[in-house]
XYZ file of C-alpha atoms in Angstrom:
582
model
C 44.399 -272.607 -230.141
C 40.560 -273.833 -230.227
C 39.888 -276.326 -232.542
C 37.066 -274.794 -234.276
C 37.379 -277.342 -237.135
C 36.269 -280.217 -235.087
C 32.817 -279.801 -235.414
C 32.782 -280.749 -239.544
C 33.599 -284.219 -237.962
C 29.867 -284.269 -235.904
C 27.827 -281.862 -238.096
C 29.310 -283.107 -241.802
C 30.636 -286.435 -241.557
C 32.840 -286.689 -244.285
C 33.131 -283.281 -245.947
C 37.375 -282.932 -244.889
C 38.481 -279.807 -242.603
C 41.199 -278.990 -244.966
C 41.270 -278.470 -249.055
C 43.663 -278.919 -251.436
C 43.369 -275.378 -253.621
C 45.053 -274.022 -256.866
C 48.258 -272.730 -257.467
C 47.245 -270.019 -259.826
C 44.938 -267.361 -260.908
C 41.093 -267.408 -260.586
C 40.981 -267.466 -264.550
C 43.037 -270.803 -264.572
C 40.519 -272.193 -261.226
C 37.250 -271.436 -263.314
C 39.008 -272.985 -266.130
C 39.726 -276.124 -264.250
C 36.543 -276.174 -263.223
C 35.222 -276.102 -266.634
C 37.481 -278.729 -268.034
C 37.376 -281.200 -264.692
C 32.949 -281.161 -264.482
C 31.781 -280.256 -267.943
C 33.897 -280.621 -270.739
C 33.028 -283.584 -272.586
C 30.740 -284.499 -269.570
C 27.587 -284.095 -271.484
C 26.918 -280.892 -268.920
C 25.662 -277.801 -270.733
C 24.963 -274.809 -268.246
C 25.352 -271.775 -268.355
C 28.230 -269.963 -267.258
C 25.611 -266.971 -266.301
C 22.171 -265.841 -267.722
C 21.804 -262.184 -267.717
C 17.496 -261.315 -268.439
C 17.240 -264.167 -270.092
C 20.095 -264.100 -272.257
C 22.724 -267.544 -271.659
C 26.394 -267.201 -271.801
C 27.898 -270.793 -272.300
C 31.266 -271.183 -270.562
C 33.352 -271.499 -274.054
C 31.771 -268.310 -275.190
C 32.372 -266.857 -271.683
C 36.071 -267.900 -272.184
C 35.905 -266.464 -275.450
C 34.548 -262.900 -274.458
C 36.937 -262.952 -271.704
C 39.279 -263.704 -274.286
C 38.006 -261.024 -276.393
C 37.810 -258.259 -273.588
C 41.436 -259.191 -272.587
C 42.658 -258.356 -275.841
C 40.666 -254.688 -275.487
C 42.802 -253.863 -272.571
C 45.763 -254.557 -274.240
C 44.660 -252.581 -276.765
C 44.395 -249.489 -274.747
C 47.463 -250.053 -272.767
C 46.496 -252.153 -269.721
C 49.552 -254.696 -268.614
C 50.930 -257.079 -266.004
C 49.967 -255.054 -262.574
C 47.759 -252.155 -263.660
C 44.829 -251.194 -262.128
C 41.344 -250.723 -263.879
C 38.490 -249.490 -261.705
C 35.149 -251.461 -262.505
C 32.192 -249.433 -261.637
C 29.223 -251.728 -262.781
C 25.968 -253.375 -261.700
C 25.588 -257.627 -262.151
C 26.082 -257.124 -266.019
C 28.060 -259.144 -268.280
C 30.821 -256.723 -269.489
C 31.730 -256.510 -265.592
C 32.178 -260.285 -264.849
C 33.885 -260.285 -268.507
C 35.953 -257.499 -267.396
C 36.802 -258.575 -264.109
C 38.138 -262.386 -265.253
C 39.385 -260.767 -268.544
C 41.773 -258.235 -266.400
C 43.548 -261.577 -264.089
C 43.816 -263.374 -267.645
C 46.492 -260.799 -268.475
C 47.840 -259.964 -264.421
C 46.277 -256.664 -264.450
C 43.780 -255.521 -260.781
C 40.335 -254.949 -260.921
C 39.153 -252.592 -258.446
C 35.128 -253.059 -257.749
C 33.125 -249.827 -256.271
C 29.723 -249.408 -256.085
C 28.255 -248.028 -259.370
C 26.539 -245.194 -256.950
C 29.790 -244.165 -255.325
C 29.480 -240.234 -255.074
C 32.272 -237.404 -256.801
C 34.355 -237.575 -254.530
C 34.468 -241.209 -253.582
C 35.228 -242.040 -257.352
C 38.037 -239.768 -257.442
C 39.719 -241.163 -254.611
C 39.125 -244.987 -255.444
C 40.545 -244.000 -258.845
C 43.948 -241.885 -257.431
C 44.120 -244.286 -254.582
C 44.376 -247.443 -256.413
C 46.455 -245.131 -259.504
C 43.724 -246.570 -261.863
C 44.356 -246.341 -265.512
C 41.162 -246.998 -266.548
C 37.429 -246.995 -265.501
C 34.396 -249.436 -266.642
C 31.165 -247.491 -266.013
C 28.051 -248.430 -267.257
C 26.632 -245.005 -269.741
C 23.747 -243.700 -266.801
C 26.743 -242.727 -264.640
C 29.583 -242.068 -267.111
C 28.946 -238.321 -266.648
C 29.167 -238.209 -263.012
C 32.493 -240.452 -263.617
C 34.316 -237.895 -265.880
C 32.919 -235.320 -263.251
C 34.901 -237.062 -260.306
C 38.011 -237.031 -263.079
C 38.255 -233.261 -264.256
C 41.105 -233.006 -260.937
C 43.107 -236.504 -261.365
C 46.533 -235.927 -263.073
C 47.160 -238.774 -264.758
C 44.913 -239.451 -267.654
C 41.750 -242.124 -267.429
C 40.066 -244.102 -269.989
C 36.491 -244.200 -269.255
C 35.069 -247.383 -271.391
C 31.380 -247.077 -271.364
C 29.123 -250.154 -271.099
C 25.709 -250.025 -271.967
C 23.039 -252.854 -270.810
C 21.346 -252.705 -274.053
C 23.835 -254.510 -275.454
C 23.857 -257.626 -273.442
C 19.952 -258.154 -273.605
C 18.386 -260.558 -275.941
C 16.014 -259.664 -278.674
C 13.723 -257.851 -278.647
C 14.126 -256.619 -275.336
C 17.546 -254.662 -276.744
C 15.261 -252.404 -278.739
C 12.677 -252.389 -276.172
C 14.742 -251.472 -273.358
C 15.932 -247.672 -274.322
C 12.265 -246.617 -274.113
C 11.497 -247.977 -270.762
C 14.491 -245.876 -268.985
C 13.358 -242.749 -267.624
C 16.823 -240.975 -267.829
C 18.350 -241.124 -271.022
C 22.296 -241.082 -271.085
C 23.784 -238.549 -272.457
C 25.724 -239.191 -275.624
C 28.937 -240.009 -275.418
C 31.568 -236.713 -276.409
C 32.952 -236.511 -279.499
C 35.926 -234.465 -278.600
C 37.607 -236.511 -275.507
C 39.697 -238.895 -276.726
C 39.859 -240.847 -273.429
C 36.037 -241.791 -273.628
C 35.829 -245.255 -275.236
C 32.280 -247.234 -275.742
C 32.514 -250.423 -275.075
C 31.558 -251.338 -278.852
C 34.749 -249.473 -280.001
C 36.616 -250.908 -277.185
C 35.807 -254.776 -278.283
C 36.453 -253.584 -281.660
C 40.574 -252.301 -281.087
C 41.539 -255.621 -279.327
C 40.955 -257.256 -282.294
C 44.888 -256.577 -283.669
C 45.794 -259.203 -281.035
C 45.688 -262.625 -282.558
C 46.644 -264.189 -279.066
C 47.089 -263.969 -275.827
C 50.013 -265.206 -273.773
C 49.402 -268.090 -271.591
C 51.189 -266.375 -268.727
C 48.985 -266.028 -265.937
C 49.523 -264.599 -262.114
C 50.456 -266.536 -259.206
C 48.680 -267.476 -256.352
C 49.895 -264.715 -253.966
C 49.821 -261.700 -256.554
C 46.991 -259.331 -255.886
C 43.840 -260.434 -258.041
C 41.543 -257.826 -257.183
C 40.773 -254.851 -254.782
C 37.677 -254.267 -252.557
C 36.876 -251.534 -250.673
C 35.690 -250.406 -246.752
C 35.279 -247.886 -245.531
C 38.053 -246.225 -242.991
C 37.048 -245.781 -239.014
C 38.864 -242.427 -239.548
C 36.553 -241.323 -242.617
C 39.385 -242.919 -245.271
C 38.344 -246.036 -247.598
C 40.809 -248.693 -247.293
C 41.430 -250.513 -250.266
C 42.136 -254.019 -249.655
C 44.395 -256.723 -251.499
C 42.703 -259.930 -252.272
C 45.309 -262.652 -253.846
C 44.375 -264.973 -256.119
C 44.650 -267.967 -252.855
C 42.137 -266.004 -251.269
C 39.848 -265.971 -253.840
C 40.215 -269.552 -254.892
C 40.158 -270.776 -251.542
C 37.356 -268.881 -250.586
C 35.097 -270.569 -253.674
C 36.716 -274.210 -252.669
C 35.561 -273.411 -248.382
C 31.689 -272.253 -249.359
C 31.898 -275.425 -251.604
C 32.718 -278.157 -249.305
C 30.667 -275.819 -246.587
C 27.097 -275.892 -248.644
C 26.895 -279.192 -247.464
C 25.680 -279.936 -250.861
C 27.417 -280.628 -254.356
C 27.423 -277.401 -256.491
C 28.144 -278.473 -259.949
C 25.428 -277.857 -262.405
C 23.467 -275.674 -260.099
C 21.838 -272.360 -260.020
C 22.501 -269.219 -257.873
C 20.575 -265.867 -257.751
C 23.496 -263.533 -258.173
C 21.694 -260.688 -256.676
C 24.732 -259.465 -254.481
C 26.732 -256.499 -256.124
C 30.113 -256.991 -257.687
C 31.454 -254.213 -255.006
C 30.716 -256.553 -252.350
C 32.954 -259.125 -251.169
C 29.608 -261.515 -250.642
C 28.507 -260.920 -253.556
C 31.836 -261.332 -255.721
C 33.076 -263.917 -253.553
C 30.064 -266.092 -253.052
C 27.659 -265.163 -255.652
C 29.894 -264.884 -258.431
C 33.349 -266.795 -258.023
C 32.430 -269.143 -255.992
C 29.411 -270.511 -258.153
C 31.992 -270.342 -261.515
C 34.959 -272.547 -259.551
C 31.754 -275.101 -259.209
C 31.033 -274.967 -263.040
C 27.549 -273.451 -262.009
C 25.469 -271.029 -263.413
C 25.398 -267.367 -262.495
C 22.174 -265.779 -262.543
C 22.980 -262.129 -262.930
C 20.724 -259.501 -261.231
C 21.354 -256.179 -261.964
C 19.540 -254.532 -259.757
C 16.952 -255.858 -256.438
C 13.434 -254.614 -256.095
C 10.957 -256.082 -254.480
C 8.609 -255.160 -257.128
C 10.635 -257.565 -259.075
C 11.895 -260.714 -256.692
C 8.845 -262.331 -256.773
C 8.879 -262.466 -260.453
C 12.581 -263.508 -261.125
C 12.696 -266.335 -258.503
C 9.537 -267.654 -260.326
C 10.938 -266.688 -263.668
C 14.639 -268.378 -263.182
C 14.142 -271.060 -260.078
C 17.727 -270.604 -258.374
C 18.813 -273.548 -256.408
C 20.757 -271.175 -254.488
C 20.306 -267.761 -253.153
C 22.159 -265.562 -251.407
C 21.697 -262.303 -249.825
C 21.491 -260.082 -246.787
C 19.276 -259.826 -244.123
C 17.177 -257.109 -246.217
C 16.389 -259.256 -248.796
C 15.107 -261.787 -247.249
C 12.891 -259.200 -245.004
C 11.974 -258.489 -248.676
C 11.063 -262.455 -249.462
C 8.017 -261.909 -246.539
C 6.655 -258.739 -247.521
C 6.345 -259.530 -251.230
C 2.931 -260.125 -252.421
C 4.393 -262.449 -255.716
C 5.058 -265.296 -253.975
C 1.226 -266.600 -253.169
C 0.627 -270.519 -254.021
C 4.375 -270.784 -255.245
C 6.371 -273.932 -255.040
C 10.114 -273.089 -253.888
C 10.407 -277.048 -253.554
C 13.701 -276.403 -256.475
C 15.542 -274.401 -253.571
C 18.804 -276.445 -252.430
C 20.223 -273.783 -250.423
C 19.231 -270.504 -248.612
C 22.348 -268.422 -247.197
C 22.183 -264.797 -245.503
C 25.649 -262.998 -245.107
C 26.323 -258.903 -244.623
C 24.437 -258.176 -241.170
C 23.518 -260.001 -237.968
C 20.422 -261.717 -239.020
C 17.626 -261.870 -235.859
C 16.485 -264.458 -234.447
C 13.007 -263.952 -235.184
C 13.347 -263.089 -238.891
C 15.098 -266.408 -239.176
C 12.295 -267.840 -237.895
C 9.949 -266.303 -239.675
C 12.093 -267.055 -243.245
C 12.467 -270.336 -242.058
C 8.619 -270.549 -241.961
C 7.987 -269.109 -245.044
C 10.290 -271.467 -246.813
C 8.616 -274.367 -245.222
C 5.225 -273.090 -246.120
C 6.139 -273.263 -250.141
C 7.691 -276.345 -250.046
C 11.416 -275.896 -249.796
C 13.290 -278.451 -247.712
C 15.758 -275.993 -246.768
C 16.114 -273.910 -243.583
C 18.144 -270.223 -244.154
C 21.831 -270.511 -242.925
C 23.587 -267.824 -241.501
C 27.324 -266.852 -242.613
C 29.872 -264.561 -240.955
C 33.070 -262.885 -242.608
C 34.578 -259.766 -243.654
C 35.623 -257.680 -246.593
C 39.961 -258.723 -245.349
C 38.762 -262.378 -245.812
C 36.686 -261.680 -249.069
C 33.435 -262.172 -247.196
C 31.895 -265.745 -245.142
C 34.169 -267.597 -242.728
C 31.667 -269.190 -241.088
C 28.781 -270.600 -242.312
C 25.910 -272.412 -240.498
C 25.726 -276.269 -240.940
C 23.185 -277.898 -243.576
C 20.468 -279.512 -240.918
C 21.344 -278.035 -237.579
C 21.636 -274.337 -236.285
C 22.058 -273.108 -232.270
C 19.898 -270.202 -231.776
C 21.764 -267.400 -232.066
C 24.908 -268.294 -233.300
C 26.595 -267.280 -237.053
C 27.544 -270.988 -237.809
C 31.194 -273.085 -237.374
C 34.526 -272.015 -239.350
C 34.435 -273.439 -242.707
C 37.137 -275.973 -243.883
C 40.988 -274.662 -243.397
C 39.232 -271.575 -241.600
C 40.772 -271.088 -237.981
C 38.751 -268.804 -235.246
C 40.175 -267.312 -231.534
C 38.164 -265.367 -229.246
C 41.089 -263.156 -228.067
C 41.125 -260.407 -224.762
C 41.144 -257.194 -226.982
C 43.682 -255.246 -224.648
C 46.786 -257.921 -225.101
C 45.634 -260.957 -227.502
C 45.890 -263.959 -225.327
C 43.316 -266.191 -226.273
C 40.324 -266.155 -223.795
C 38.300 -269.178 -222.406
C 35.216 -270.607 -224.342
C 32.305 -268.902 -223.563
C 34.097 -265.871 -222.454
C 33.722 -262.804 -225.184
C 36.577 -261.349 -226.697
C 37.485 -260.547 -230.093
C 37.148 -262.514 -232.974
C 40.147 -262.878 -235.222
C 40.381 -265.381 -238.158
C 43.235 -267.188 -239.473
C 43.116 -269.304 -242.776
C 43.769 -268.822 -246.852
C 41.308 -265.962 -247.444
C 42.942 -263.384 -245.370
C 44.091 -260.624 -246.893
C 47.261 -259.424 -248.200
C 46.696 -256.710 -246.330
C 45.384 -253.364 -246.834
C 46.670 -251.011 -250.053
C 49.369 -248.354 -249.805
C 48.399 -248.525 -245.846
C 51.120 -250.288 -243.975
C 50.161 -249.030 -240.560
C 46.420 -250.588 -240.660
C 47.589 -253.515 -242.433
C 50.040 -253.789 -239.258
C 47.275 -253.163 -236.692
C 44.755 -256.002 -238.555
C 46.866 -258.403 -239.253
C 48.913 -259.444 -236.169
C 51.211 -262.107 -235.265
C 49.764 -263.963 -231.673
C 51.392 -266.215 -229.443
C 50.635 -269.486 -231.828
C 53.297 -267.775 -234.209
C 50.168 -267.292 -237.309
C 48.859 -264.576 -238.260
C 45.683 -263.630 -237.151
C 42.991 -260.961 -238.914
C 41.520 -259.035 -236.172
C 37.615 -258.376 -236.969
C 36.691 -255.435 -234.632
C 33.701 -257.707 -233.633
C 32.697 -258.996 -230.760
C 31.717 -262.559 -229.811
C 31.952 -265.659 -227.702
C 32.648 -269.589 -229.052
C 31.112 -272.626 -227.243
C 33.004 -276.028 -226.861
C 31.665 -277.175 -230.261
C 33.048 -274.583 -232.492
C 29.461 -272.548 -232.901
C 30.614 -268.997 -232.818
C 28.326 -266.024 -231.376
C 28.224 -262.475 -232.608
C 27.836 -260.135 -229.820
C 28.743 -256.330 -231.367
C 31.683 -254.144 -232.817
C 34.163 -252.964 -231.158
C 33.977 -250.341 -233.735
C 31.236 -247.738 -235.157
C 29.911 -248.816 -237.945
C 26.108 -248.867 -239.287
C 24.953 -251.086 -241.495
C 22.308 -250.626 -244.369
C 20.978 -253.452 -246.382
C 24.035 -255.100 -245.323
C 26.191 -252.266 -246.705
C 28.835 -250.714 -244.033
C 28.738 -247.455 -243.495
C 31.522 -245.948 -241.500
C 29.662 -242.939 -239.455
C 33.254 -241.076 -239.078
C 33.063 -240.441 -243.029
C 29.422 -239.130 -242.830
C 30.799 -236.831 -239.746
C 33.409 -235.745 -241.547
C 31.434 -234.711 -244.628
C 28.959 -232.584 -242.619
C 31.610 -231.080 -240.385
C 32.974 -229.515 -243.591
C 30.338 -227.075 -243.505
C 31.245 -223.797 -242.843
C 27.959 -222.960 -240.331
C 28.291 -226.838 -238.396
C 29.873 -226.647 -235.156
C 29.966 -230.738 -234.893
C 28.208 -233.341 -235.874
C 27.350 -237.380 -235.017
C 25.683 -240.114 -237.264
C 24.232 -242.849 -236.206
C 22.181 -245.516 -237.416
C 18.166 -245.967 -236.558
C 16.034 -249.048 -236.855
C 14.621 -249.075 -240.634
C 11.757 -251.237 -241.518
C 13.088 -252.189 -244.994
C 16.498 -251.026 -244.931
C 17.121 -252.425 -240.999
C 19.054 -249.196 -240.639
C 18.951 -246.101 -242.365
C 21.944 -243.357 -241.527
C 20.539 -239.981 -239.034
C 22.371 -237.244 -238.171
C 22.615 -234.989 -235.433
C 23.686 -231.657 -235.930
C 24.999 -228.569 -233.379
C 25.555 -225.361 -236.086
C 27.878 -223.026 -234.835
C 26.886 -219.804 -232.466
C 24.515 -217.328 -233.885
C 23.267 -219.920 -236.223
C 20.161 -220.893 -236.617
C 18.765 -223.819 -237.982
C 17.018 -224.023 -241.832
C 15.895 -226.008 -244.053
C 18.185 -224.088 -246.785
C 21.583 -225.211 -244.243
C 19.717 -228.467 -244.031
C 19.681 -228.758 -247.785
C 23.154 -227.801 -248.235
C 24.571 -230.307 -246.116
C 22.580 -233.104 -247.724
C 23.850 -231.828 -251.292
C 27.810 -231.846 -249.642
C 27.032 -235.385 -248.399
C 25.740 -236.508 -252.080
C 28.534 -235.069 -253.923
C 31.087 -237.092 -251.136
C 29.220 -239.908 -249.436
C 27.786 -243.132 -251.362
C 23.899 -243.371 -251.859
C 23.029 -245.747 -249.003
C 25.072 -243.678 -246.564
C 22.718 -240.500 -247.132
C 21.652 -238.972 -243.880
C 17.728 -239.876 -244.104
C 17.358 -237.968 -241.020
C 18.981 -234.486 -239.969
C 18.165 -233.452 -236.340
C 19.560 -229.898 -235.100
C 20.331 -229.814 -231.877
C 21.744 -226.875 -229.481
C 24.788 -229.738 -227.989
C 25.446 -232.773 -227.963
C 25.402 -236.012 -225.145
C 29.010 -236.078 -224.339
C 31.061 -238.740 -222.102
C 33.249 -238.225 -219.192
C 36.284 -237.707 -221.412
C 34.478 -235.499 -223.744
C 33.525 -237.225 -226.707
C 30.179 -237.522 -228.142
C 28.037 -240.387 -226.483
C 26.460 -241.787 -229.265
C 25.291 -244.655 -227.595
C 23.289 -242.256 -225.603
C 21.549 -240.747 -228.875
C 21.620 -244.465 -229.778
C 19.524 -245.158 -226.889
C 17.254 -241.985 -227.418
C 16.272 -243.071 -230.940
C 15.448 -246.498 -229.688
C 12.945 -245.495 -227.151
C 11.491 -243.236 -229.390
C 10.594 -246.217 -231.784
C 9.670 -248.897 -228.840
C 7.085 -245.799 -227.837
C 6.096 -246.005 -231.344
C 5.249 -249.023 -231.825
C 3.369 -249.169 -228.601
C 0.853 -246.230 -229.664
C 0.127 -248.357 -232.960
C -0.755 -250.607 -230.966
């Protein structure tokens, strides 16, 4: 096996390679936290601040208290799933804490998950209840009308959580007013009411899951067109918040961090939320990224820690709010979700230099089966082009994809990880979980990434490609199979391939290429009705931008579509681009 912890010894000095990490649930490891840094410490952050509004951590443990009883309430218990469909807003991080208090599974999805999606996240993970926030409660009970078993639907509103008087001021600045809530369905709850019927519990029992028990569920998307849900244990979790810790290179406690990453997302759970809470830091919650609005809320709140894809930080240079300010309060700048280029670290690191911030912006590298960064570049030195060294207890081999022997260093292979945040493997899918997680040689088991890369003599790992199709769009994965499949459906498409194309703000944005069957001919009305399949089944930021008819399609020697070729295509069409601007 390498020894990619070795290099903590030259690059950190004293920061150990392996943790000591709690036995239990992440309820009992923020409560440690809590209890070990700031009670009766003097320390009085926040647990998060949500526009303005401060939660402290004993009235965080109270609502969590308080929203643990709701669930009760409406029947939730030891094991049960509860879908979470929310923005950064407090009822979600109250829910999501509040359902591991009592044993019960949160399962995040993106709050702009289409019809279709929702109804299989729900059925898959046998959901008995959904959290949606009230602008997309309709489309919820839409994606229900089919499920058998009956859902609550607990409706959260953001007006509630803002201070005053921006809770009466907020209705009238939102352009699409909810519709009211029905009377007659007795499975619709608002999340007043809900509050309100968990108040016939006078306790709770201190009875809390173990270490290994599943503490929430994340999902990707399938190479065959299928999400995977996948199993995240309380260990993984925990260790995951401990690893980023000790790898920040800096001590956490007391500081912080733009929680700008979604609650879907393993980066933005993993890192932006737990991690920051097992640190006794502050959470501050964004609900939703504009660039209209970074500008102002980094001025506004003054993170000492932000974290975020290579999109937003493409966003950081192209916002015009950020003249003559002082990031000089900045203690650490981290970048997760996508390969991040060379020159647009350069150009970050530039920027950050130019307002007076001391830091430089460190790459990370994970997946969704390890909750999100394994790797993390050091605190004062980076190799160009490389995603960082394995954090603490985090073990990386380059493996020869055809049998899994380990390959030389230097030589690309495979990356697999081994180490406390791997998954438990992948839900009511025994034959994936069987084909990612994989016993080698060494006797461990090893997650296999689908990625590409190489690892010098140091440790420093390179990211070369996938192995698999995938686009990514502001550092969302989009799985080009499921947008196939989606257009294929259509009764006048002969076949179809997505792929993704350079994107100035986006760095990719999903086009598809489209052969309709014979005697067809292309419209914009067939054109329209494929988009409108793909929004009713596909999530928002996997929308074709781009549909290209075309009479056939590039094919390989064996017959399948080359879409490296249309890859390549698209590519030169841009570099051509470019050169006539100029």
């Amino acid at each position: 096996m390498n020894k990619p912890n070795a290099p903590w010894l030259k690059f950190y000095g004293d920061i150990p390679a392996n943790l000591t990490y709690p036995e239990g649930s992440m309820y009992e490891a923020i409560k440690y936290a809590y209890d070990t840094h700031m009670h009766g410490n003097g320390y009085k952050n926040a647990a998060y601040e949500f526009q303005g509004k401060s939660t402290s951590y004993p009235e965080f443990f109270e609502k969590i208290d308080r929203t643990a009883k709701a669930f009760k309430a409406i029947g939730i218990g030891e094991g049960d799933k509860v879908t979470i469909c929310m923005p950064n807003a407090p009822q979600g991080i109250d829910s999501f804490y509040a359902l591991n208090r009592i044993s019960a599974v949160p399962a995040m999805i993106h709050p702009l998950s289409a019809e279709g999606e929702i109804k299989f996240y729900v059925t898959h993970s046998k959901s008995k209840a959904i959290l949606v926030l009230d602008m997309f409660y309709e489309k919820v009970l839409n994606a229900l009308k089919d499920v058998e078993e009956p859902v609550k639907v607990i409706v959260a509103h953001i007006k509630d959580e803002l201070p005053f008087p921006l809770n009466l001021l907020y209705p009238l600045t939102v352009k699409d007013k909810p519709a009211p809530l029905p009377a007659d369905n007795e499975n619709v709850i608002d999340w007043k009411d809900f509050i309100a019927g968990g108040k016939k519990y006078a306790s709770l029992p201190n009875v809390f899951p173990g270490k290994d028990e599943t503490a929430v569920i994340l999902f990707s998307g399938g190479t065959t067109g299928t999400s995977k849900g996948i199993e995240l244990t309380n260990l993984n979790m925990n260790a995951l918040g401990y690893e980023v810790q000790a790898g920040a290179g800096f001590p956490m406690k007391g500081l912080r961090a733009f929680s700008v990453m979604p609650l879907f997302h393993g980066f933005g759970l993993g890192v932006g939320i737990h991690t920051v809470l097992t640190a006794a830091a502050t959470c501050i919650l964004i609900p939703q990224f504009t660039i209209k609005t970074y500008a102002r809320d980094v001025k506004k709140y003054k993170p000492s820690v932000i974290v975020g894809v290579p999109t937003l930080f493409e966003a950081l240079l192209r916002s015009d709010g950020f003249d003559g300010v002082d990031l000089s309060f900045l203690t650490g700048v981290f970048c997760g979700g996508d390969s991040l280029s060379i020159e647009l670290k350069k150009k970050v690191d530039a920027f950050l230099k130019e307002h007076n911030a001391t830091v430089q912006i460190r790459e990370g590298y994970g997946t969704t089966e390890c909750v999100t960064a394994s790797c993390i570049t050091p605190k004062e030195f980076f190799r160009e082009g490389s995603i960082g060294i394995p954090i603490p207890d985090i073990y990386y081999q380059i493996v020869n994809p055809q049998n899994d022997t380990e390959v030389p260093y230097g030589t690309e292979g495979e990356i697999c990880i081994c180490g406390p945040t791997v998954m438990k493997g992948y839900l009511n899918n025994a034959e994936e979980t069987a084909a990612t997680l994989r016993t080698h040689a060494d006797g461990n088991v090893w997650l296999h990434t689908g990625d590409l890369g190489t690892m010098d003599e140091d440790g420093f790992v390179y990211y070369k490609q996938r192995l698999k199709r995938l686009i990514i769009v502001s550092g969302f994965n989009v799985y080009p199979s499921q947008v196939e499949n989606t257009i294929d459906a259509h009764p006048d498409v002969l076949l179809s391939c997505a792929i993704g194309i350079p994107d100035p703000y986006k760095m990719h944005k999903v086009k598809a290429f489209v052969v309709l069957r014979p005697g067809v001919e292309p419209s914009d009305k067939i054109k329209e009705e494929i988009l409108e399949h793909c929004r009713q089944n596909v999530s928002k930021y996997a929308m074709p931008r781009e549909i290209e008819f075309r009479t056939e399609l590039p094919k390989t020697l064996v017959g399948k579509v080359a879409y490296r070729k249309l890859e390549e295509e698209e590519a030169a069409k841009a570099k051509a681009a470019e050169e006539a601007k100029e």
